[in-house]
Tab-separated table of C-alpha atoms in Angstrom:
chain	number	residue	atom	x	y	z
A	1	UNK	CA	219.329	113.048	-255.207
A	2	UNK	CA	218.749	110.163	-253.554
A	3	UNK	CA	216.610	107.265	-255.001
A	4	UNK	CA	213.134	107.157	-252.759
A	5	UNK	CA	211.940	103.942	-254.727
A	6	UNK	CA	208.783	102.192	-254.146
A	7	UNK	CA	210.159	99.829	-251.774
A	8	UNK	CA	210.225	102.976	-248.597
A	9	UNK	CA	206.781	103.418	-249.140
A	10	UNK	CA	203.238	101.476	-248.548
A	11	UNK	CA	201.769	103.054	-251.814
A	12	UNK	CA	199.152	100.559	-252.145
A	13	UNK	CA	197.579	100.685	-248.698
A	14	UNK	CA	197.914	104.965	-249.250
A	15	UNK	CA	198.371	105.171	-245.260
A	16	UNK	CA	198.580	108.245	-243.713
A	17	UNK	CA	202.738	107.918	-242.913
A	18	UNK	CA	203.150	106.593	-246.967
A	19	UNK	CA	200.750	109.899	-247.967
A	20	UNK	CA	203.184	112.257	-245.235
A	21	UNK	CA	205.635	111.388	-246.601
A	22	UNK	CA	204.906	112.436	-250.511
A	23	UNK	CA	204.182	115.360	-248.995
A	24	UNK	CA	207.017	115.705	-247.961
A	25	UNK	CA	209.906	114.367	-250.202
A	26	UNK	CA	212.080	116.947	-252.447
A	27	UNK	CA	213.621	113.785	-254.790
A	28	UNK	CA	211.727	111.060	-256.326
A	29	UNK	CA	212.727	108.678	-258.542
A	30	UNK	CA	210.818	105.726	-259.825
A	31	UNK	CA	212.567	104.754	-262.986
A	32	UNK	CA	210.863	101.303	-264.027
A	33	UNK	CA	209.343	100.861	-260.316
A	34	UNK	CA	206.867	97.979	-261.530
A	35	UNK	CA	204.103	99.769	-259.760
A	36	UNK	CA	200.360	99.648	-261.662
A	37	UNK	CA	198.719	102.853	-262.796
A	38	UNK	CA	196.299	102.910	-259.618
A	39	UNK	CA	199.156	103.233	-257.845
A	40	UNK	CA	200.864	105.811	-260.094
A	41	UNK	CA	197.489	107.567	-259.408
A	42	UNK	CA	197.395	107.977	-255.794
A	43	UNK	CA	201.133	108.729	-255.798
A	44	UNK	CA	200.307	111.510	-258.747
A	45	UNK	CA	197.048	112.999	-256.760
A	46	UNK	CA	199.734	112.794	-253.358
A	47	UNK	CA	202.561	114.692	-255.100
A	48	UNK	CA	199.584	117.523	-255.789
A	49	UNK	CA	200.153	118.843	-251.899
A	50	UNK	CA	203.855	118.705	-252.357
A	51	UNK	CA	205.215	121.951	-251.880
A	52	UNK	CA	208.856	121.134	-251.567
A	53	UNK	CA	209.195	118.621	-254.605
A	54	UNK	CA	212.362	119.867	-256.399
A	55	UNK	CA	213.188	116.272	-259.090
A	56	UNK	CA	210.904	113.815	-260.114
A	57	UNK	CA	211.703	111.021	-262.191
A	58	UNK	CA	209.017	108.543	-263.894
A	59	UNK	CA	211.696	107.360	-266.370
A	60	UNK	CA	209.973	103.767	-267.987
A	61	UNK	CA	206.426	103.414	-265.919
A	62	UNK	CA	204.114	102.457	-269.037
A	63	UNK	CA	202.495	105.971	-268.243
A	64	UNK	CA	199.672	106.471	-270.929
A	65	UNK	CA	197.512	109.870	-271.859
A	66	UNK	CA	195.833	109.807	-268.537
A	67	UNK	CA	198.278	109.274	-266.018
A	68	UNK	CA	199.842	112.439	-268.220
A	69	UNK	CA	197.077	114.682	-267.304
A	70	UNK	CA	197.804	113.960	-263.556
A	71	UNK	CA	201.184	114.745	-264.663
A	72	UNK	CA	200.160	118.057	-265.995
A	73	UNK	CA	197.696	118.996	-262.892
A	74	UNK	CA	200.699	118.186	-260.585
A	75	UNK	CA	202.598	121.190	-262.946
A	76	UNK	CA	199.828	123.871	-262.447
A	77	UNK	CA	199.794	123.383	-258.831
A	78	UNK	CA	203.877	123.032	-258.162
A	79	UNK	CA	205.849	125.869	-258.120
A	80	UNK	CA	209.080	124.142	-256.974
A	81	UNK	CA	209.484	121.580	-259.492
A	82	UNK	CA	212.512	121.964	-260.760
A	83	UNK	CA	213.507	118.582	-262.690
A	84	UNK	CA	211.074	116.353	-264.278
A	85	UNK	CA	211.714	113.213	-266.750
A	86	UNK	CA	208.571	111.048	-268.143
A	87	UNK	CA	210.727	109.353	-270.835
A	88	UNK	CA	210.363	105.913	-272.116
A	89	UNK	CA	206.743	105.760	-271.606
A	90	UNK	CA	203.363	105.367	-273.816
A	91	UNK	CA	202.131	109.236	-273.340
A	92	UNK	CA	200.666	110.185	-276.399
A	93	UNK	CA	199.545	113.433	-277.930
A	94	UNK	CA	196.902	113.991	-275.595
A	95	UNK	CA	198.626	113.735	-272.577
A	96	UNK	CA	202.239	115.380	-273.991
A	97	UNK	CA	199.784	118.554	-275.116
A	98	UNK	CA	198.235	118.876	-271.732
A	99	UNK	CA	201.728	118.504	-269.798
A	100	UNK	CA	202.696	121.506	-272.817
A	101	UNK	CA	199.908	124.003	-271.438
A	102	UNK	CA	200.686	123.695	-268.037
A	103	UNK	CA	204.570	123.728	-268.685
A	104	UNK	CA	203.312	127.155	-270.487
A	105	UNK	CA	202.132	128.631	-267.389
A	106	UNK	CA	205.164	126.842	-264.857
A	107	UNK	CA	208.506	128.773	-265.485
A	108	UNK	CA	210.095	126.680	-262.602
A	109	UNK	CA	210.661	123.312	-264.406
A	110	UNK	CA	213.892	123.963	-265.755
A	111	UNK	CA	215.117	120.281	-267.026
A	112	UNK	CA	212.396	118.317	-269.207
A	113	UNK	CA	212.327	115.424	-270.274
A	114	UNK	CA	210.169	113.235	-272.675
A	115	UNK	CA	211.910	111.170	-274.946
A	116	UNK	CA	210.850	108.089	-276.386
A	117	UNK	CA	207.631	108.464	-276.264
A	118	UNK	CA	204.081	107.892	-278.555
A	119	UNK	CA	204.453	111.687	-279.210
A	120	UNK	CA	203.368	112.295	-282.958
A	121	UNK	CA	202.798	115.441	-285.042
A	122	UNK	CA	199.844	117.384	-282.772
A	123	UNK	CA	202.169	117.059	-279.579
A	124	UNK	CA	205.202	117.912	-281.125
A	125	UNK	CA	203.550	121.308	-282.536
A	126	UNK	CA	202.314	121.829	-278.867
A	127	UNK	CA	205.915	120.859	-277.374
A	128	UNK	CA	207.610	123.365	-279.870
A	129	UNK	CA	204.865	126.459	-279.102
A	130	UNK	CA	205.921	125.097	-275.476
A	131	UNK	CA	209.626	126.035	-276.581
A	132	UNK	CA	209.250	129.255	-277.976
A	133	UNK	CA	206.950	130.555	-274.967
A	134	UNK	CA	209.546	129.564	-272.151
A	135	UNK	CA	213.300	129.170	-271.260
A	136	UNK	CA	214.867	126.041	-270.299
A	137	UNK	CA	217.745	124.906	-268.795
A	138	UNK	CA	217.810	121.199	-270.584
A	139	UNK	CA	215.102	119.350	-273.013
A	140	UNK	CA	215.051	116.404	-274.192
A	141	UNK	CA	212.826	115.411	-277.051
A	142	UNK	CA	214.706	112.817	-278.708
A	143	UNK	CA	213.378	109.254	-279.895
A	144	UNK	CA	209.786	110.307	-280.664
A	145	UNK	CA	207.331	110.602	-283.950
A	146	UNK	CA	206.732	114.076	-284.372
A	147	UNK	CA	206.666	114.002	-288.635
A	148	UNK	CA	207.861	115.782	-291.477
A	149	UNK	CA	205.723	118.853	-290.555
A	150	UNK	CA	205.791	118.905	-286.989
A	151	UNK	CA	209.836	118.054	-287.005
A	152	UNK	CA	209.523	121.232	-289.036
A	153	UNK	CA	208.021	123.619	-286.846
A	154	UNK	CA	210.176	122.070	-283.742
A	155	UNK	CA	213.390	122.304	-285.537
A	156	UNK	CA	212.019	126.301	-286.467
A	157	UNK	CA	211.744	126.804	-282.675
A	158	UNK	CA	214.335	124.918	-280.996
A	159	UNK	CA	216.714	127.591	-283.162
A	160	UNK	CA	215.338	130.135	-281.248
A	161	UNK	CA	214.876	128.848	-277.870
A	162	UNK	CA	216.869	129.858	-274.973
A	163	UNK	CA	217.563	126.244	-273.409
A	164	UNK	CA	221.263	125.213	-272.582
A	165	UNK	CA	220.932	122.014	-273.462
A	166	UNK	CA	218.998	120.596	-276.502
A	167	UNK	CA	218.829	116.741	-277.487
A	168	UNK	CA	216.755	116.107	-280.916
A	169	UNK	CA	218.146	112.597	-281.725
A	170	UNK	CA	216.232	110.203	-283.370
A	171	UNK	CA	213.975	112.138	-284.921
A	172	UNK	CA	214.293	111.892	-288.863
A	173	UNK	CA	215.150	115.375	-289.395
A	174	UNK	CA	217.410	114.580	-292.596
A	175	UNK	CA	219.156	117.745	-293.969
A	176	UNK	CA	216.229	119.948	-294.035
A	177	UNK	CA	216.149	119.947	-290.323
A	178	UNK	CA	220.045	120.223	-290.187
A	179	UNK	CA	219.900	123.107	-292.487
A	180	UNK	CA	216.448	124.819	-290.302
A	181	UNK	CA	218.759	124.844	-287.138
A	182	UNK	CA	222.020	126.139	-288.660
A	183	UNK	CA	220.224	128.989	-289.820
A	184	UNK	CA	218.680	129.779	-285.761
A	185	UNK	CA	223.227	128.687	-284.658
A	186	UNK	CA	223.744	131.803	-286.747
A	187	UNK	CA	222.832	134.181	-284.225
A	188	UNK	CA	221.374	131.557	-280.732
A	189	UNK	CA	223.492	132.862	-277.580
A	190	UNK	CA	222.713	130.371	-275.278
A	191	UNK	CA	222.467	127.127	-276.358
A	192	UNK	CA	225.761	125.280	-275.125
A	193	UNK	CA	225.060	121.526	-275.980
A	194	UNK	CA	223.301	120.364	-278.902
A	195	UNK	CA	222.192	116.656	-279.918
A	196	UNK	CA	221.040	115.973	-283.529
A	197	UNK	CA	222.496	112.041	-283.898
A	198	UNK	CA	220.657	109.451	-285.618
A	199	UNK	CA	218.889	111.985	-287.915
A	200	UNK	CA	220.308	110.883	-291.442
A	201	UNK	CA	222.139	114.022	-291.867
A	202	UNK	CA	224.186	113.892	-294.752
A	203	UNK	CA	226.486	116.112	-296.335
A	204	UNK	CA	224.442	119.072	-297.145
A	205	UNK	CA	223.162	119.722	-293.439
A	206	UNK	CA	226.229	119.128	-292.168
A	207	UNK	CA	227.899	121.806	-294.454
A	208	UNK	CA	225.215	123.846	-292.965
A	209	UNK	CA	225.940	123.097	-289.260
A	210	UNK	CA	229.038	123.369	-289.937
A	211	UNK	CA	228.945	127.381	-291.465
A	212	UNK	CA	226.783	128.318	-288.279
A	213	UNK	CA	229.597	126.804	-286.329
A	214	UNK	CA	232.075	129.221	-287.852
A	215	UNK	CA	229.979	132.367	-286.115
A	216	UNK	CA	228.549	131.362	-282.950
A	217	UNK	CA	230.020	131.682	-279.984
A	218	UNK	CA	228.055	129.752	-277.612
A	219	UNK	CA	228.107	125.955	-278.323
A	220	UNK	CA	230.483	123.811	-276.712
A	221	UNK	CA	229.117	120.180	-277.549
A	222	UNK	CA	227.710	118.826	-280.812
A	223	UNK	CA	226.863	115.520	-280.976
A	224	UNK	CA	226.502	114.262	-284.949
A	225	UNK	CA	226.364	110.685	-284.481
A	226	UNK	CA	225.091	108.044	-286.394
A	227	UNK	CA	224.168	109.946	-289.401
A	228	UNK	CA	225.247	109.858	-293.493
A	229	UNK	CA	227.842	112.204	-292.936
A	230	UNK	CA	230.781	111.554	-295.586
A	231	UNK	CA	234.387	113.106	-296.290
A	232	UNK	CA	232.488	116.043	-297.868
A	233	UNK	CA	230.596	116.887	-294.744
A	234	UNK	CA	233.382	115.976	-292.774
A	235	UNK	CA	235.465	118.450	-294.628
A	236	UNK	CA	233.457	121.271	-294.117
A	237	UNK	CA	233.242	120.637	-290.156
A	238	UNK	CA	236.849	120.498	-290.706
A	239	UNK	CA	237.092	123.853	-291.769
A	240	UNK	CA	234.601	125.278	-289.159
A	241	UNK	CA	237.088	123.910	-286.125
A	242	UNK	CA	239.909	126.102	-287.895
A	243	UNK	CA	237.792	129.255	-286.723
A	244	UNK	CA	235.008	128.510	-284.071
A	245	UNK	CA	236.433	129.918	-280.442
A	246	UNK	CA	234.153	127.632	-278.610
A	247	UNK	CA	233.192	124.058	-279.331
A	248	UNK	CA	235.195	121.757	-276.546
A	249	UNK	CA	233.339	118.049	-277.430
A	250	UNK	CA	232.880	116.482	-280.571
A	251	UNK	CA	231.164	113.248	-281.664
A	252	UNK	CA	230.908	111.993	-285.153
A	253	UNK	CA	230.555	108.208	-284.595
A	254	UNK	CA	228.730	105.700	-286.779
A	255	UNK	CA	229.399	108.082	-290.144
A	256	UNK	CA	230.559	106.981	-293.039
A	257	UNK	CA	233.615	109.791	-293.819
A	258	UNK	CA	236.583	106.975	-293.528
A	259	UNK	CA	240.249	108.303	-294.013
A	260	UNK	CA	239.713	111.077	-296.084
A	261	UNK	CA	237.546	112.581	-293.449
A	262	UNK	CA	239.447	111.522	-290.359
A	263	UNK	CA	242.761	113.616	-292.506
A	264	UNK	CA	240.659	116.699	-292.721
A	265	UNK	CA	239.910	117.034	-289.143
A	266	UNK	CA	243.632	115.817	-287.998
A	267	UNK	CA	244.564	119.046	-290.181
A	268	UNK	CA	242.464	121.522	-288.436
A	269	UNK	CA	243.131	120.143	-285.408
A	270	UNK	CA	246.768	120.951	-285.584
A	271	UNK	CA	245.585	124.640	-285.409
A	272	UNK	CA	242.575	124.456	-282.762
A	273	UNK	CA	243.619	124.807	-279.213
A	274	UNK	CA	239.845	124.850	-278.159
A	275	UNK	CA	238.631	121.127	-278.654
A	276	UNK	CA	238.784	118.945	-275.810
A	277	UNK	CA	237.173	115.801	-277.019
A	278	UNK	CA	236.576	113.957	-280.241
A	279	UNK	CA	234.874	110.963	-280.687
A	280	UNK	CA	235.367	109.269	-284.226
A	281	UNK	CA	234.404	105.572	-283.433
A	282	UNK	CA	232.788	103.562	-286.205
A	283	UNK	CA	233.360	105.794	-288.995
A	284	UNK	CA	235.437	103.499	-291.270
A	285	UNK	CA	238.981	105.302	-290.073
A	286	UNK	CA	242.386	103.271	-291.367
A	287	UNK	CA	245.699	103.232	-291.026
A	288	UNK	CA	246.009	106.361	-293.231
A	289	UNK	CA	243.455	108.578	-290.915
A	290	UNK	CA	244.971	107.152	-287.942
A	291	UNK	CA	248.598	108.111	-289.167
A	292	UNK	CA	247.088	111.970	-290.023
A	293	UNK	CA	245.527	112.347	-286.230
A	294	UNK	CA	248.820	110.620	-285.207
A	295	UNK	CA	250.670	113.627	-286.437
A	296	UNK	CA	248.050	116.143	-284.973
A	297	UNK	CA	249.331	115.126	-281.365
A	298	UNK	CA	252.886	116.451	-282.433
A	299	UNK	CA	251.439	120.114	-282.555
A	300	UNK	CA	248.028	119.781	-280.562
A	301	UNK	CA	247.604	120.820	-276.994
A	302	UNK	CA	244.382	120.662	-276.028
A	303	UNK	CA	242.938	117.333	-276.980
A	304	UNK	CA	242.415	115.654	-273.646
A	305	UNK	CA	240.115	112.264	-274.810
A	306	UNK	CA	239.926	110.675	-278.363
A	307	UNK	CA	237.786	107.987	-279.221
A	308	UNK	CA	238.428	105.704	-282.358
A	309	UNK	CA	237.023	102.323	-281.136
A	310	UNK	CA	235.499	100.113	-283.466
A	311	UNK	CA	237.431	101.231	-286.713
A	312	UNK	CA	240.255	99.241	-289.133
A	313	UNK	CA	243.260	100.967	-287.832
A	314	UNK	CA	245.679	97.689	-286.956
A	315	UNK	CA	248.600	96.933	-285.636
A	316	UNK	CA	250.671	99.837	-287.158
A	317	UNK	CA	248.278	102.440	-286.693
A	318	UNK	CA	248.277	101.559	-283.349
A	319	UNK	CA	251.962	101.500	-282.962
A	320	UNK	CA	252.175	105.172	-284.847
A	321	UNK	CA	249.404	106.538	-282.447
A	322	UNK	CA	251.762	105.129	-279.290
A	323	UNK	CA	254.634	106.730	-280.647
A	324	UNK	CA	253.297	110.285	-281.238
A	325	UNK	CA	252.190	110.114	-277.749
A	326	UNK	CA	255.872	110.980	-276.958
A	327	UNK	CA	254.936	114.239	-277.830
A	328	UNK	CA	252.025	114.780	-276.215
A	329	UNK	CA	251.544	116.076	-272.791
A	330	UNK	CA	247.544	117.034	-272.765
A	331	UNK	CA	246.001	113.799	-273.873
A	332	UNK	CA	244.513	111.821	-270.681
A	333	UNK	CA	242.801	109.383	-272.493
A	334	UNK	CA	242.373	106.954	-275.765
A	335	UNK	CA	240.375	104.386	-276.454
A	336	UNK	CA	241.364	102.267	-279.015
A	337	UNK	CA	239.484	98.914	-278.657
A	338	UNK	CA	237.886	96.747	-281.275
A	339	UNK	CA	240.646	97.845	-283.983
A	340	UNK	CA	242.359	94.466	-284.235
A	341	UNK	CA	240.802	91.007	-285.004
A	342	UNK	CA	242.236	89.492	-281.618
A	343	UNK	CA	241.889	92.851	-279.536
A	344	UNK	CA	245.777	92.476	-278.190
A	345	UNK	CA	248.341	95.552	-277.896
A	346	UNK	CA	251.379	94.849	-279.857
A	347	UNK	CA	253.961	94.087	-277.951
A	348	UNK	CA	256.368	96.898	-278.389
A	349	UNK	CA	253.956	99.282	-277.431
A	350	UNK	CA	255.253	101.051	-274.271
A	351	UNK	CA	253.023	103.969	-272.592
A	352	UNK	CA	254.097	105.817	-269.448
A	353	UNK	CA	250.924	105.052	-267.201
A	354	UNK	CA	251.085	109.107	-266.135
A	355	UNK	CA	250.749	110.085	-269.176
A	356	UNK	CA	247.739	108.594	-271.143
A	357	UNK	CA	244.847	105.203	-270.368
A	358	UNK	CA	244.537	103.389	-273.458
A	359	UNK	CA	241.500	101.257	-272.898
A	360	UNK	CA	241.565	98.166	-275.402
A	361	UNK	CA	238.677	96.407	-273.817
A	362	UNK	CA	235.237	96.129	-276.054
A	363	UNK	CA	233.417	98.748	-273.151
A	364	UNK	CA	233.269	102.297	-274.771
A	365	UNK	CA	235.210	105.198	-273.479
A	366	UNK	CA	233.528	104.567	-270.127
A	367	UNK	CA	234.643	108.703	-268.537
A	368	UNK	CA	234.732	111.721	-269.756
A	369	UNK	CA	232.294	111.222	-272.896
A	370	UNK	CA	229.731	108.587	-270.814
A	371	UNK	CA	230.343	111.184	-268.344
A	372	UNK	CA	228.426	114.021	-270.631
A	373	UNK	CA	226.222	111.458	-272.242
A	374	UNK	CA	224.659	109.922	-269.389
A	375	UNK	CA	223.555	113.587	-268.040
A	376	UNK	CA	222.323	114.438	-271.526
A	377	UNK	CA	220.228	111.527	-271.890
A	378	UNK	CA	218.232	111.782	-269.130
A	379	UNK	CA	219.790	110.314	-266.323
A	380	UNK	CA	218.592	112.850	-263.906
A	381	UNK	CA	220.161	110.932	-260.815
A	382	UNK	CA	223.384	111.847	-260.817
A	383	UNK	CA	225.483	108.539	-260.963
A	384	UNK	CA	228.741	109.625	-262.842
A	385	UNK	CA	232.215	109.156	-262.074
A	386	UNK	CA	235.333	108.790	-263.901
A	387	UNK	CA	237.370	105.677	-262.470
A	388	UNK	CA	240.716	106.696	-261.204
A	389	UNK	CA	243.819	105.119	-262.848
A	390	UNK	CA	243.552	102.586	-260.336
A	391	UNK	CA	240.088	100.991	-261.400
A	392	UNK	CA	240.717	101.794	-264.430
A	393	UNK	CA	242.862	98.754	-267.269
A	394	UNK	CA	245.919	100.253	-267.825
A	395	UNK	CA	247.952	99.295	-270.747
């Protein structure tokens, strides 16, 4: 979509051509536009007579309650909406509850947005009614205040929904929650991507997630990160990858499951020809876990990216990863950056540049996992690309 930002309109003035061409428009994106909320208001009332507006983006506009209930009239009357994102804004429970009801009534909007919002317990009730009543394609709820009991009742419908896509990070849903939406993965056909980081999970959920994963047949990414998952938890996920048919993306960064946990996955990984990406940045991995997932790439041909930035695996797990490479003719990339105090590549290691990118510069694996990531966190405006070997540092 392309970007129709404040600047290609006279908003302020609301002249005819400006009002035209809201009419008009099938994209709009004003992420953080500056613009004041009188503004927001015409624009809002203008978009009303749209009947072509397929994306609208208000990502980051200090919209409150009542520039919400614009929001919401603008959802009764549209009927091609497709893609809407009001995240990172102050909307409260008034206004999320009104844009619920009309949401309720609009089976066109497909991709929704609201994280990081003032959304407390009465919205998030009214968000997860909104959930049960209506498919999605994408939602993203993450970063809000819903509470023990509404996180309760969302977590009880988001099991059952039939999005595609479902992002509930940052929402304190401890192992209870964990536990609530394992038992909806038991027998939930449709929902493909699923993002519980930052939740402080621990052990017990993730046992849980990890049982559902071992029957359903649907989910392809799981994103754990940032949790209190251990080697116990880690284990048990473990075991899950040595049966499920379908999960191709993995991220357990920023847990606390160390070597012991890094050995149990390498292990099931030598038998699981489905995953395509693992992320295990952050999570206290050695030389010893390193070694394990070292060994993996012997036997494993599916792994195509591995992430285990920011971890204590040195100078000789770095040489032992290199070498197993060798081996290896499905991994495209590794990044292995912020595992040495002075950041430098040994020496002796030699990599054919065909065969596998090892990035050892502090930016994150910046392709295929920002790739997914970006899309499932909102950015609606489609600005991904992974850099060709080219742009890319090659070691």
């Amino acid at each position: 979509p392309v970007d129709q930002g404040p600047e290609l309109f006279d908003f302020g003035s609301q002249s005819v051509a400006s009002t035209i061409q809201l009419r008009s428009l099938q994209n709009l994106i004003l992420k953080n536009s500056g613009l004041d909320k009188e503004i927001f208001q015409n624009i809002l009332e203008a978009l009303c007579k749209n009947n072509q507006l397929a994306l609208l983006n208000l990502t980051k506009n200090n919209l409150d309650d009542e520039s919400a209930i614009l929001i919401a009239k603008l959802i009764d009357v549209n009927r091609t909406l497709t893609s809407l994102s009001i995240s990172d804004n102050q909307i409260g429970d008034e206004g999320i509850i009104a844009i619920a009801r009309s949401l309720n009534s609009n089976l066109a909007i497909q991709n929704f947005n609201t994280r990081n919002n003032y959304i407390e317990e009465l919205g998030g009730i009214a968000l997860a009614k909104t959930l049960t009543l209506r498919p999605f394609k994408s939602v993203n709820l993450g970063s809000n205040e819903f509470g023990e009991i509404a996180n309760a009742v969302l977590v009880s419908a988001a099991a059952r929904c039939s999005c595609e896509t479902l992002i509930l990070d940052t929402l304190l849903l401890r192992d209870s929650g964990a536990i609530a939406l394992a038992r909806g993965l038991l027998s939930n056909i449709t929902l493909k991507e699923l993002d519980i980081g930052y939740n402080e999970i621990g052990d017990i959920g993730a046992a849980h997630i990890a049982e559902s994963l071992k029957v359903n047949h649907s989910l392809k990414l799981l994103n754990l990160d940032g949790n209190y998952i251990r080697h116990t938890g880690t284990l048990a996920i473990a075991a899950a990858l040595k049966v499920n048919e379908t999960l191709n993306i993995l991220s357990l960064s920023s847990n606390p499951y160390g070597n012991d946990g890094c050995i149990g996955l390498a292990k099931s990984l030598r038998t699981n020809s489905i995953l395509q990406t693992i992320n295990l940045s952050d999570s206290y991995v050695g030389r010893d876990g390193c070694e394990a997932l070292a060994s993996t790439l012997e036997t494993n041909s599916s792994l195509q990216f591995i992430d285990l930035s920011d971890n204590a695996i040195g100078h000789v797990g770095i040489l032992t990863f290199a070498s197993a490479l060798d081996k290896n003719n499905s991994l495209h990339h590794v990044d292995l950056s912020n595992n040495l105090s002075d950041n430098v590549l040994p020496t002796r290691v030699i990599i054919p540049a065909q065969k596998i990118l090892i990035r050892m510069t502090i930016e994150k694996l910046g392709d295929h996992w920002k790739q997914n990531w970006m899309t499932l966190k909102g950015e609606i405006d489609d600005t991904r690309k992974i850099p060709s070997k080219e742009e890319s540092e090659l070691v």
